[in-house]
Amino acid sequence: MNTLKAAGLFRQPLLPIRLGWNCRPAIPLLSHGPSRCRPISNSPSARESSEQSKDSSKLSSGSNATQSSQLSTSDGSDTTSRSAVDWDDNPDLSISAFSELPHKTFGVNQHMIINQEFKEALRQILWQFRAPIRYAFAYGSGVFPQGTGSGQNKPSIHPSPSPAITAAQHGGGKMIDLIFGVSHTQHWHSLNLSQHRDHYSFIGSLGSGFVSKVQDEWGAGVYFNPYVTVNGTLIKYGVVNLDTLCKDLSGWETLYLAGRLQKPVKILRDDPRVRLANQVNLISAFRTALLLLPPSFTERQLYRTIANISYMGDLRMSLRTENPHKVDNIVNNQVTNFRRLYSPLVADLPNIQFTDSRCSIMGWQEDADVDATLSQDMDPTKRGNMVRRLPKSFREKLYFQFQRRYQIPQLEFLKMMEGSSDEDATGIKRRQGGPFEQRTAADEEGLKSLLPRAIKQTIGWPSTSQSIKGPLTAGARKTVRYVREKAEKWREGQQKKRAETTKSSDEQEKGDESRVSQTEEGKQKDS
């Protein structure tokens, strides 16, 4: 119990019933105090996570439990019962077993619950690849519907899909998007070219060495093969080296894949390193959103802010090849999944709490209509710690933005940056915000303008270069098809917006007419 209370996302032992949080807004949000979102039960996802990891290693609470009792993700100044370095300060990305994670249920919030038959149908796709896949997840509207019109009532694009996929997509046709994490890029493509040469464009004829070079050195380190049929299902799969993936998740070097994993995805094959790195990614996204939000806000505001991170600077949004309402569609149709992903993190941060009385109602977390309110402590010290704990690569971009804003001389700034380094001669330092971070955190106007700019600076070029790489890796015909479908999504979004505007105007006119009619009737009665 003490182990999970000090270090875990969950504060109570998991029970064999459905997951739920019994939120008590009246209780202060202390990292080591009573739980604010106390798990009162287990979910299929926890069992699912255990099933996926037991082949790699057995989860244990022995020596690691002792170690995890000293760890937490607190951003406050309290230092009770924790080591000098928290797991997100110094993530050990060299781990190879799930038992090496901070605690037994670490990261189970990343596992979304979907229909069991649908999940197995997706997993069967992975088994059609002889090349070893260490980590895999499915994402996008083909897995998580983004509205009632998201591919429904349209002819299926899958040649012969399993009944589970047809049922999950309500008979419609949506391509399944997948990401494969692999250990050795060239070896993987060599094996896959031998088995699935038809998945590749003309680049495949140049050999696995050239394919891996295109993947690792151009764009964001991902190689996509779109519009290929596997097990009778039309899919698009991207291949990424596990080292590249973990670096992006923990350091936000490109935010290309980190941004995708900040939204609900279905993990089909798990890996301990990626789970640890992705938990760092999630709490980093949470902190970034808090820095952009006011003292009081709703869940949907929080989730929209997080979901929007990966679309800032995305070339597709500026080229009208993506639905302009995409963020709203994602959040409004996946509130419970976002809640599962991020609500446990509320209990790990000392400066945020639920303030909604509905959170005390059993099962509220399953109600998509609930838009719970939260509040955060705007104390500069705690917010300065959040700034200091942003991913290193991204944090450096943000610091340079504020250097120009405050007109800090270069030599003075470099000296200050040396003092705030994550490491010194004695090793890893605990990341605590200093005067510069506190000044930055207190500058709300600066954060609202410069934080998005740093995000765009991070995403801009990797996203653009990845898009440029697309025609080479996919081929001309598939690229044209992809752009045409994306443009159609943009047009559908615009049509929906116009329809909503027209409906709103009509309702307003009817209201005005009704009020005029009532006024005239009143005058006639008076006369």
Short mmCIF file of C-alpha atoms in Angstrom, two decimals:
data_model
loop_
_atom_site.label_atom_id
_atom_site.label_comp_id
_atom_site.label_asym_id
_atom_site.label_seq_id
_atom_site.Cartn_x
_atom_site.Cartn_y
_atom_site.Cartn_z
CA MET A 1 0.00 0.00 0.00
CA ASN A 2 2.73 2.47 0.94
CA THR A 3 4.61 1.54 -2.21
CA LEU A 4 1.69 2.39 -4.47
CA LYS A 5 0.71 5.45 -2.47
CA ALA A 6 4.20 6.93 -2.76
CA ALA A 7 5.03 6.13 -6.35
CA GLY A 8 2.08 4.86 -8.30
CA LEU A 9 -0.59 6.13 -10.47
CA PHE A 10 -2.97 4.19 -8.29
CA ARG A 11 -3.24 4.54 -4.56
CA GLN A 12 -5.06 1.36 -3.56
CA PRO A 13 -4.62 -2.32 -4.50
CA LEU A 14 -6.47 -3.13 -7.68
CA LEU A 15 -9.61 -5.21 -7.20
CA PRO A 16 -11.17 -7.56 -9.76
CA ILE A 17 -13.99 -5.19 -10.71
CA ARG A 18 -14.27 -2.29 -13.06
CA LEU A 19 -11.98 0.72 -12.71
CA GLY A 20 -13.34 3.78 -10.97
CA TRP A 21 -12.16 6.86 -9.13
CA ASN A 22 -13.88 8.00 -5.98
CA CYS A 23 -12.86 11.67 -6.07
CA ARG A 24 -13.10 13.69 -2.90
CA PRO A 25 -12.66 17.33 -3.88
CA ALA A 26 -12.64 18.48 -0.26
CA ILE A 27 -9.37 16.65 0.43
CA PRO A 28 -6.22 18.67 -0.37
CA LEU A 29 -4.27 17.36 -3.35
CA LEU A 30 -1.10 16.21 -1.67
CA SER A 31 1.17 13.80 -3.42
CA HIS A 32 1.64 11.66 -0.33
CA GLY A 33 -1.64 12.43 1.43
CA PRO A 34 -5.05 10.84 0.96
CA SER A 35 -5.89 9.99 -2.62
CA ARG A 36 -7.83 12.55 -4.59
CA CYS A 37 -8.92 10.19 -7.32
CA ARG A 38 -8.84 6.92 -5.48
CA PRO A 39 -9.10 3.80 -7.62
CA ILE A 40 -11.73 1.61 -6.10
CA SER A 41 -11.55 -1.22 -8.56
CA ASN A 42 -9.68 -2.91 -11.35
CA SER A 43 -10.35 -2.77 -15.08
CA PRO A 44 -9.90 -5.24 -17.91
CA SER A 45 -7.01 -3.04 -18.96
CA ALA A 46 -5.03 -3.89 -15.85
CA ARG A 47 -5.45 -7.58 -16.56
CA GLU A 48 -4.72 -6.93 -20.22
CA SER A 49 -1.52 -5.10 -19.32
CA SER A 50 -0.47 -8.02 -17.17
CA GLU A 51 -1.22 -10.48 -19.97
CA GLN A 52 0.86 -8.47 -22.43
CA SER A 53 3.82 -8.20 -20.11
CA LYS A 54 3.95 -11.69 -18.58
CA ASP A 55 5.72 -13.13 -21.62
CA SER A 56 8.51 -10.59 -21.15
CA SER A 57 8.82 -10.84 -17.38
CA LYS A 58 6.88 -11.36 -14.21
CA LEU A 59 5.79 -8.25 -12.42
CA SER A 60 7.02 -8.27 -8.88
CA SER A 61 6.73 -6.06 -5.85
CA GLY A 62 9.88 -7.23 -4.10
CA SER A 63 13.02 -5.12 -4.25
CA ASN A 64 11.39 -2.76 -6.74
CA ALA A 65 8.57 -2.09 -4.30
CA THR A 66 11.08 -0.91 -1.75
CA GLN A 67 12.68 1.36 -4.31
CA SER A 68 9.38 2.68 -5.61
CA SER A 69 8.27 3.72 -2.15
CA GLN A 70 10.87 6.46 -2.39
CA LEU A 71 9.72 7.73 -5.77
CA SER A 72 7.03 10.20 -6.78
CA THR A 73 6.24 12.76 -9.43
CA SER A 74 5.53 15.65 -7.11
CA ASP A 75 6.20 19.14 -8.44
CA GLY A 76 6.00 20.67 -4.99
CA SER A 77 8.70 21.37 -2.48
CA ASP A 78 7.77 18.53 -0.14
CA THR A 79 10.52 15.90 0.07
CA THR A 80 8.91 13.34 2.38
CA SER A 81 9.47 9.67 1.52
CA ARG A 82 11.10 10.06 -1.84
CA SER A 83 14.55 9.75 -3.31
CA ALA A 84 16.54 12.71 -4.61
CA VAL A 85 15.56 11.84 -8.16
CA ASP A 86 12.00 11.01 -9.29
CA TRP A 87 11.28 8.51 -12.05
CA ASP A 88 10.38 11.27 -14.52
CA ASP A 89 13.52 13.22 -13.60
CA ASN A 90 15.80 10.36 -14.51
CA PRO A 91 13.93 7.65 -16.44
CA ASP A 92 16.06 4.56 -16.85
CA LEU A 93 15.42 3.77 -20.50
CA SER A 94 17.86 0.86 -20.42
CA ILE A 95 15.39 -1.41 -18.62
CA SER A 96 14.44 -4.65 -20.33
CA ALA A 97 11.77 -6.13 -18.06
CA PHE A 98 8.44 -4.94 -16.71
CA SER A 99 9.62 -5.82 -13.21
CA GLU A 100 12.14 -2.97 -13.50
CA LEU A 101 9.40 -0.35 -13.76
CA PRO A 102 8.83 1.85 -10.69
CA HIS A 103 5.99 -0.38 -9.48
CA LYS A 104 3.76 -3.24 -10.52
CA THR A 105 0.86 -1.28 -12.03
CA PHE A 106 2.98 1.51 -13.47
CA GLY A 107 1.52 2.83 -16.71
CA VAL A 108 -1.63 0.69 -16.88
CA ASN A 109 -3.53 3.92 -17.58
CA GLN A 110 -2.02 3.77 -21.09
CA HIS A 111 -4.07 0.68 -21.96
CA MET A 112 -7.46 1.60 -23.39
CA ILE A 113 -10.39 -0.79 -23.17
CA ILE A 114 -11.90 -1.81 -26.50
CA ASN A 115 -14.05 -4.69 -27.68
CA GLN A 116 -12.22 -7.97 -27.04
CA GLU A 117 -12.92 -9.43 -30.50
CA PHE A 118 -11.80 -6.20 -32.17
CA LYS A 119 -8.59 -6.22 -30.14
CA GLU A 120 -7.84 -9.80 -31.15
CA ALA A 121 -8.52 -8.98 -34.81
CA LEU A 122 -5.97 -6.16 -34.61
CA ARG A 123 -3.45 -8.45 -32.94
CA GLN A 124 -3.91 -11.03 -35.67
CA ILE A 125 -2.64 -8.42 -38.14
CA LEU A 126 0.66 -8.27 -36.25
CA TRP A 127 1.12 -12.02 -36.56
CA GLN A 128 1.19 -11.70 -40.35
CA PHE A 129 4.65 -10.09 -40.09
CA ARG A 130 7.62 -12.41 -39.66
CA ALA A 131 9.90 -9.48 -38.88
CA PRO A 132 9.95 -9.01 -35.06
CA ILE A 133 7.71 -6.23 -33.71
CA ARG A 134 8.65 -5.26 -30.15
CA TYR A 135 6.01 -2.59 -29.58
CA ALA A 136 2.84 -1.79 -31.48
CA PHE A 137 -0.20 0.41 -31.15
CA ALA A 138 -3.28 1.21 -33.24
CA TYR A 139 -4.60 4.74 -33.40
CA GLY A 140 -6.83 7.08 -35.36
CA SER A 141 -10.48 7.15 -36.36
CA GLY A 142 -10.34 3.58 -37.65
CA VAL A 143 -9.93 2.41 -34.05
CA PHE A 144 -11.53 5.23 -32.03
CA PRO A 145 -14.52 6.80 -33.88
CA GLN A 146 -14.38 10.59 -34.04
CA GLY A 147 -18.07 11.23 -34.60
CA THR A 148 -21.24 9.63 -35.87
CA GLY A 149 -20.14 10.22 -39.46
CA SER A 150 -16.62 8.91 -38.98
CA GLY A 151 -16.57 6.32 -41.73
CA GLN A 152 -20.05 4.99 -40.93
CA ASN A 153 -22.62 4.21 -43.61
CA LYS A 154 -19.91 4.17 -46.26
CA PRO A 155 -18.81 1.23 -48.39
CA SER A 156 -16.11 -0.78 -46.63
CA ILE A 157 -12.63 -0.24 -48.01
CA HIS A 158 -11.44 -3.54 -46.53
CA PRO A 159 -11.35 -6.40 -49.07
CA SER A 160 -12.40 -9.12 -46.59
CA PRO A 161 -12.29 -7.85 -43.00
CA SER A 162 -13.04 -9.96 -39.95
CA PRO A 163 -16.57 -9.58 -38.54
CA ALA A 164 -15.07 -7.89 -35.46
CA ILE A 165 -13.53 -5.08 -37.54
CA THR A 166 -16.75 -4.62 -39.53
CA ALA A 167 -18.76 -4.43 -36.30
CA ALA A 168 -16.30 -2.03 -34.63
CA GLN A 169 -16.47 0.31 -37.63
CA HIS A 170 -20.27 -0.05 -37.84
CA GLY A 171 -20.03 -1.46 -41.33
CA GLY A 172 -18.14 1.55 -42.62
CA GLY A 173 -14.69 1.74 -44.10
CA LYS A 174 -11.81 3.28 -42.18
CA MET A 175 -8.18 2.37 -42.71
CA ILE A 176 -6.48 1.00 -39.58
CA ASP A 177 -3.42 3.06 -38.58
CA LEU A 178 -0.58 1.20 -36.82
CA ILE A 179 2.89 1.99 -35.50
CA PHE A 180 5.51 -0.75 -35.12
CA GLY A 181 8.47 -0.27 -32.78
CA VAL A 182 11.49 -2.36 -33.84
CA SER A 183 14.95 -2.95 -32.41
CA HIS A 184 17.05 -3.04 -35.60
CA THR A 185 15.73 -0.98 -38.48
CA GLN A 186 17.70 -2.41 -41.41
CA HIS A 187 17.29 -6.03 -40.28
CA TRP A 188 13.55 -5.52 -39.87
CA HIS A 189 13.10 -4.06 -43.34
CA SER A 190 15.28 -6.80 -44.82
CA LEU A 191 12.95 -9.45 -43.42
CA ASN A 192 9.82 -7.49 -44.32
CA LEU A 193 10.98 -6.83 -47.90
CA SER A 194 11.43 -10.58 -48.36
CA GLN A 195 7.91 -11.25 -47.12
CA HIS A 196 5.99 -8.13 -48.20
CA ARG A 197 7.79 -6.53 -51.13
CA ASP A 198 4.44 -5.27 -52.42
CA HIS A 199 4.06 -3.03 -49.34
CA TYR A 200 6.93 -0.81 -50.51
CA SER A 201 7.25 1.75 -53.28
CA PHE A 202 10.15 1.75 -55.77
CA ILE A 203 12.45 2.55 -52.82
CA GLY A 204 12.14 -1.08 -51.78
CA SER A 205 14.06 -2.13 -54.88
CA LEU A 206 17.08 -0.19 -53.55
CA GLY A 207 17.41 -2.57 -50.61
CA SER A 208 16.87 -2.54 -46.85
CA GLY A 209 19.96 -0.38 -46.28
CA PHE A 210 18.53 2.49 -48.29
CA VAL A 211 15.05 2.02 -46.80
CA SER A 212 16.45 2.21 -43.25
CA LYS A 213 18.49 5.28 -44.20
CA VAL A 214 15.37 7.02 -45.48
CA GLN A 215 13.56 6.08 -42.27
CA ASP A 216 16.21 7.08 -39.73
CA GLU A 217 17.73 10.15 -41.38
CA TRP A 218 14.79 11.87 -43.07
CA GLY A 219 11.82 13.37 -41.28
CA ALA A 220 10.81 12.19 -37.83
CA GLY A 221 12.37 8.72 -38.04
CA VAL A 222 9.24 6.89 -39.22
CA TYR A 223 8.77 4.89 -42.43
CA PHE A 224 5.12 4.54 -43.52
CA ASN A 225 3.63 1.92 -45.81
CA PRO A 226 0.02 3.05 -46.47
CA TYR A 227 -2.89 1.32 -48.17
CA VAL A 228 -1.69 -2.24 -47.82
CA THR A 229 -3.97 -5.20 -47.18
CA VAL A 230 -3.14 -7.60 -44.35
CA ASN A 231 -5.59 -10.28 -43.20
CA GLY A 232 -8.22 -8.81 -45.47
CA THR A 233 -7.94 -5.41 -43.75
CA LEU A 234 -6.64 -2.18 -45.28
CA ILE A 235 -3.96 -0.72 -43.01
CA LYS A 236 -1.25 1.91 -42.88
CA TYR A 237 1.75 1.02 -40.74
CA GLY A 238 4.70 3.11 -39.69
CA VAL A 239 8.02 1.62 -38.59
CA VAL A 240 10.16 3.35 -35.97
CA ASN A 241 13.28 2.33 -34.11
CA LEU A 242 12.62 1.88 -30.38
CA ASP A 243 15.49 4.21 -29.49
CA THR A 244 14.03 6.95 -31.69
CA LEU A 245 10.60 6.42 -30.16
CA CYS A 246 11.85 6.55 -26.56
CA LYS A 247 13.91 9.68 -27.22
CA ASP A 248 10.91 11.49 -28.65
CA LEU A 249 8.66 10.38 -25.80
CA SER A 250 11.05 11.40 -23.04
CA GLY A 251 12.71 14.43 -24.66
CA TRP A 252 10.15 15.73 -27.19
CA GLU A 253 12.77 15.95 -29.92
CA THR A 254 10.15 16.04 -32.70
CA LEU A 255 6.80 15.44 -30.91
CA TYR A 256 5.81 13.44 -33.99
CA LEU A 257 5.06 10.15 -32.24
CA ALA A 258 4.98 11.61 -28.73
CA GLY A 259 2.01 13.72 -29.86
CA ARG A 260 0.13 10.67 -31.12
CA LEU A 261 0.67 8.87 -27.82
CA GLN A 262 -0.62 11.87 -25.85
CA LYS A 263 -4.05 10.85 -27.12
CA PRO A 264 -5.78 7.51 -26.50
CA VAL A 265 -4.31 4.66 -28.53
CA LYS A 266 -4.73 0.91 -28.34
CA ILE A 267 -1.47 -0.76 -27.37
CA LEU A 268 -1.32 -4.19 -28.99
CA ARG A 269 2.20 -5.19 -27.97
CA ASP A 270 3.91 -3.55 -25.00
CA ASP A 271 7.53 -2.87 -24.09
CA PRO A 272 8.81 -1.75 -20.64
CA ARG A 273 11.11 0.97 -21.99
CA VAL A 274 8.37 2.50 -24.09
CA ARG A 275 5.86 2.31 -21.25
CA LEU A 276 8.24 4.23 -18.97
CA ALA A 277 9.09 6.80 -21.66
CA ASN A 278 5.43 7.28 -22.54
CA GLN A 279 4.49 7.91 -18.91
CA VAL A 280 7.08 10.70 -18.94
CA ASN A 281 5.47 11.94 -22.15
CA LEU A 282 1.98 11.97 -20.62
CA ILE A 283 2.96 13.87 -17.49
CA SER A 284 4.93 16.33 -19.64
CA ALA A 285 1.84 16.96 -21.78
CA PHE A 286 -0.20 17.43 -18.61
CA ARG A 287 2.27 20.01 -17.25
CA THR A 288 2.38 21.85 -20.58
CA ALA A 289 -1.41 22.08 -20.65
CA LEU A 290 -1.51 23.37 -17.07
CA LEU A 291 0.92 26.15 -17.98
CA LEU A 292 -1.49 27.24 -20.73
CA LEU A 293 -4.69 26.99 -18.68
CA PRO A 294 -6.25 29.43 -16.20
CA PRO A 295 -6.63 28.73 -12.45
CA SER A 296 -9.99 27.00 -13.01
CA PHE A 297 -10.98 24.94 -16.05
CA THR A 298 -12.95 21.88 -17.17
CA GLU A 299 -11.85 18.42 -18.21
CA ARG A 300 -12.67 19.08 -21.84
CA GLN A 301 -10.59 22.25 -21.81
CA LEU A 302 -7.70 20.22 -20.40
CA TYR A 303 -8.04 17.41 -22.92
CA ARG A 304 -8.44 19.81 -25.87
CA THR A 305 -5.29 21.63 -24.83
CA ILE A 306 -3.37 18.35 -24.64
CA ALA A 307 -4.80 16.99 -27.91
CA ASN A 308 -3.98 20.24 -29.70
CA ILE A 309 -0.27 20.04 -28.83
CA SER A 310 0.56 17.65 -31.66
CA TYR A 311 -1.38 19.70 -34.25
CA MET A 312 0.43 22.99 -33.60
CA GLY A 313 2.83 23.43 -36.51
CA ASP A 314 1.48 20.36 -38.33
CA LEU A 315 1.74 21.01 -42.08
CA ARG A 316 -1.54 19.20 -42.75
CA MET A 317 -3.55 21.71 -40.71
CA SER A 318 -2.25 24.66 -42.75
CA LEU A 319 -2.64 22.93 -46.14
CA ARG A 320 -6.34 22.20 -45.65
CA THR A 321 -5.71 18.47 -45.69
CA GLU A 322 -7.19 17.78 -42.26
CA ASN A 323 -10.55 18.35 -40.62
CA PRO A 324 -10.34 21.76 -38.88
CA HIS A 325 -12.55 20.35 -36.09
CA LYS A 326 -10.34 17.32 -35.56
CA VAL A 327 -9.31 18.18 -31.98
CA ASP A 328 -12.93 18.74 -30.90
CA ASN A 329 -14.01 15.52 -32.61
CA ILE A 330 -11.29 13.52 -30.88
CA VAL A 331 -12.00 14.88 -27.40
CA ASN A 332 -15.80 14.94 -27.56
CA ASN A 333 -15.94 11.30 -28.66
CA GLN A 334 -13.23 10.00 -26.33
CA VAL A 335 -13.79 11.81 -23.04
CA THR A 336 -13.77 8.61 -20.98
CA ASN A 337 -10.56 7.41 -22.66
CA PHE A 338 -8.84 10.74 -22.00
CA ARG A 339 -10.08 10.53 -18.41
CA ARG A 340 -8.57 7.08 -18.04
CA LEU A 341 -5.29 8.33 -19.49
CA TYR A 342 -4.90 11.51 -17.44
CA SER A 343 -7.09 11.38 -14.32
CA PRO A 344 -4.62 9.17 -12.43
CA LEU A 345 -1.94 11.82 -13.00
CA VAL A 346 -4.03 14.36 -11.09
CA ALA A 347 -3.18 12.40 -7.95
CA ASP A 348 0.55 12.68 -8.73
CA LEU A 349 0.69 16.46 -9.00
CA PRO A 350 0.32 18.58 -5.84
CA ASN A 351 -0.93 21.72 -7.55
CA ILE A 352 -4.12 20.45 -9.21
CA GLN A 353 -7.37 18.96 -7.95
CA PHE A 354 -10.91 18.12 -9.00
CA THR A 355 -13.36 20.63 -7.57
CA ASP A 356 -16.57 19.12 -8.93
CA SER A 357 -19.06 17.53 -6.52
CA ARG A 358 -20.03 15.03 -9.23
CA CYS A 359 -16.64 13.36 -8.76
CA SER A 360 -17.93 11.95 -5.47
CA ILE A 361 -20.59 9.92 -7.29
CA MET A 362 -19.66 6.29 -7.85
CA GLY A 363 -19.00 5.57 -11.54
CA TRP A 364 -18.78 9.20 -12.64
CA GLN A 365 -15.66 8.44 -14.64
CA GLU A 366 -17.70 6.33 -17.08
CA ASP A 367 -20.16 9.16 -17.78
CA ALA A 368 -19.10 10.98 -20.95
CA ASP A 369 -21.61 13.76 -20.25
CA VAL A 370 -19.75 14.83 -17.11
CA ASP A 371 -17.36 17.71 -17.74
CA ALA A 372 -15.77 17.95 -14.32
CA THR A 373 -14.11 21.14 -13.14
CA LEU A 374 -10.54 21.31 -11.87
CA SER A 375 -8.42 24.00 -10.27
CA GLN A 376 -4.68 24.51 -10.09
CA ASP A 377 -2.40 26.35 -7.70
CA MET A 378 -0.81 29.29 -9.54
CA ASP A 379 2.02 29.58 -7.03
CA PRO A 380 5.16 30.59 -9.05
CA THR A 381 7.36 28.14 -7.16
CA LYS A 382 5.28 25.10 -8.07
CA ARG A 383 4.70 26.32 -11.61
CA GLY A 384 8.41 27.07 -11.90
CA ASN A 385 9.07 23.43 -11.02
CA MET A 386 6.70 22.41 -13.84
CA VAL A 387 8.65 24.55 -16.31
CA ARG A 388 11.90 23.02 -15.08
CA ARG A 389 10.52 19.51 -15.57
CA LEU A 390 9.47 19.92 -19.17
CA PRO A 391 11.32 17.58 -21.59
CA LYS A 392 14.91 18.72 -22.05
CA SER A 393 14.97 19.33 -25.82
CA PHE A 394 11.67 21.19 -25.72
CA ARG A 395 12.58 23.12 -22.57
CA GLU A 396 15.71 24.51 -24.20
CA LYS A 397 13.64 25.92 -27.08
CA LEU A 398 11.28 27.55 -24.59
CA TYR A 399 14.16 29.05 -22.61
CA PHE A 400 15.61 30.69 -25.71
CA GLN A 401 12.19 32.20 -26.46
CA PHE A 402 12.13 33.81 -23.01
CA GLN A 403 15.76 34.89 -23.30
CA ARG A 404 14.75 37.09 -26.22
CA ARG A 405 11.61 38.27 -24.42
CA TYR A 406 13.59 39.35 -21.34
CA GLN A 407 16.61 40.49 -23.40
CA ILE A 408 19.05 38.50 -21.28
CA PRO A 409 22.68 38.85 -22.50
CA GLN A 410 24.01 35.71 -24.16
CA LEU A 411 26.87 35.08 -21.71
CA GLU A 412 24.63 35.58 -18.71
CA PHE A 413 22.02 33.28 -20.23
CA LEU A 414 24.52 30.52 -21.02
CA LYS A 415 25.87 30.69 -17.47
CA MET A 416 22.33 30.43 -16.15
CA MET A 417 21.66 27.43 -18.38
CA GLU A 418 24.78 25.68 -17.08
CA GLY A 419 23.49 26.16 -13.56
CA SER A 420 20.14 24.61 -14.51
CA SER A 421 21.66 21.60 -16.27
CA ASP A 422 20.11 18.22 -15.51
CA GLU A 423 23.55 16.86 -14.62
CA ASP A 424 26.68 17.98 -12.79
CA ALA A 425 29.94 16.37 -11.69
CA THR A 426 28.11 14.41 -9.00
CA GLY A 427 25.53 12.95 -11.38
CA ILE A 428 21.81 13.52 -12.04
CA LYS A 429 20.27 16.49 -10.25
CA ARG A 430 16.69 16.81 -9.10
CA ARG A 431 15.00 19.34 -11.35
CA GLN A 432 13.79 22.25 -9.24
CA GLY A 433 12.81 25.56 -10.78
CA GLY A 434 15.02 28.56 -10.01
CA PRO A 435 14.40 32.31 -10.34
CA PHE A 436 14.34 32.17 -14.16
CA GLU A 437 11.77 29.34 -14.22
CA GLN A 438 9.66 31.08 -11.58
CA ARG A 439 9.72 34.32 -13.54
CA THR A 440 8.75 32.41 -16.65
CA ALA A 441 5.93 30.58 -14.86
CA ALA A 442 4.53 33.84 -13.47
CA ASP A 443 4.50 35.41 -16.95
CA GLU A 444 1.11 34.10 -18.09
CA GLU A 445 1.01 36.32 -21.16
CA GLY A 446 4.46 35.15 -22.20
CA LEU A 447 3.58 31.48 -21.69
CA LYS A 448 0.41 31.75 -23.80
CA SER A 449 2.39 33.17 -26.74
CA LEU A 450 5.83 31.54 -26.41
CA LEU A 451 4.89 28.03 -25.29
CA PRO A 452 2.85 27.39 -28.49
CA ARG A 453 5.70 28.93 -30.48
CA ALA A 454 8.17 26.47 -28.94
CA ILE A 455 5.76 23.63 -29.74
CA LYS A 456 5.46 24.75 -33.37
CA GLN A 457 9.24 25.07 -33.56
CA THR A 458 9.58 21.50 -32.32
CA ILE A 459 6.97 20.01 -34.63
CA GLY A 460 7.28 22.19 -37.73
CA TRP A 461 10.28 20.83 -39.60
CA PRO A 462 9.95 17.12 -38.63
CA SER A 463 6.28 17.20 -39.67
CA THR A 464 7.06 19.00 -42.94
CA SER A 465 10.00 16.77 -43.85
CA GLN A 466 7.99 13.67 -42.96
CA SER A 467 5.24 14.88 -45.32
CA ILE A 468 7.81 15.49 -48.07
CA LYS A 469 9.15 11.98 -47.54
CA GLY A 470 5.64 10.55 -47.98
CA PRO A 471 5.53 10.49 -51.80
CA LEU A 472 8.85 8.63 -51.88
CA THR A 473 7.91 5.95 -49.38
CA ALA A 474 4.28 5.56 -50.43
CA GLY A 475 4.58 6.13 -54.16
CA ALA A 476 2.73 8.68 -56.31
CA ARG A 477 -0.59 6.82 -56.62
CA LYS A 478 -1.00 6.20 -52.89
CA THR A 479 0.10 9.76 -52.08
CA VAL A 480 -2.58 11.22 -54.35
CA ARG A 481 -5.17 8.99 -52.73
CA TYR A 482 -4.04 10.01 -49.23
CA VAL A 483 -4.13 13.75 -50.01
CA ARG A 484 -7.54 13.42 -51.68
CA GLU A 485 -9.01 11.67 -48.64
CA LYS A 486 -7.52 14.24 -46.25
CA ALA A 487 -8.88 17.09 -48.37
CA GLU A 488 -12.30 15.45 -48.28
CA LYS A 489 -12.12 15.41 -44.48
CA TRP A 490 -11.37 19.13 -44.52
CA ARG A 491 -14.38 19.79 -46.79
CA GLU A 492 -16.63 17.69 -44.55
CA GLY A 493 -15.45 19.72 -41.57
CA GLN A 494 -16.19 22.98 -43.35
CA GLN A 495 -19.66 21.77 -44.41
CA LYS A 496 -20.42 20.75 -40.84
CA LYS A 497 -19.29 24.15 -39.59
CA ARG A 498 -21.52 25.95 -42.12
CA ALA A 499 -24.46 23.73 -41.20
CA GLU A 500 -23.99 24.48 -37.50
CA THR A 501 -23.72 28.20 -38.23
CA THR A 502 -26.91 28.13 -40.33
CA LYS A 503 -28.76 26.17 -37.64
CA SER A 504 -27.64 28.62 -34.97
CA SER A 505 -28.76 31.59 -37.12
CA ASP A 506 -32.15 29.98 -37.82
CA GLU A 507 -32.71 29.32 -34.13
CA GLN A 508 -31.78 32.89 -33.30
CA GLU A 509 -34.17 34.24 -35.96
CA LYS A 510 -37.00 32.06 -34.65
CA GLY A 511 -36.29 33.32 -31.15
CA ASP A 512 -36.33 36.92 -32.32
CA GLU A 513 -39.60 36.39 -34.19
CA SER A 514 -41.14 34.75 -31.15
CA ARG A 515 -40.14 37.65 -28.91
CA VAL A 516 -41.52 40.21 -31.42
CA SER A 517 -44.78 38.27 -31.66
CA GLN A 518 -45.11 38.15 -27.88
CA THR A 519 -44.44 41.88 -27.67
CA GLU A 520 -47.14 42.69 -30.26
CA GLU A 521 -49.64 40.44 -28.49
CA GLY A 522 -48.90 42.22 -25.25
CA LYS A 523 -49.49 45.63 -26.85
CA GLN A 524 -52.82 44.47 -28.30
CA LYS A 525 -53.98 43.25 -24.90
CA ASP A 526 -53.01 46.57 -23.31
CA SER A 527 -54.96 48.49 -25.95
#
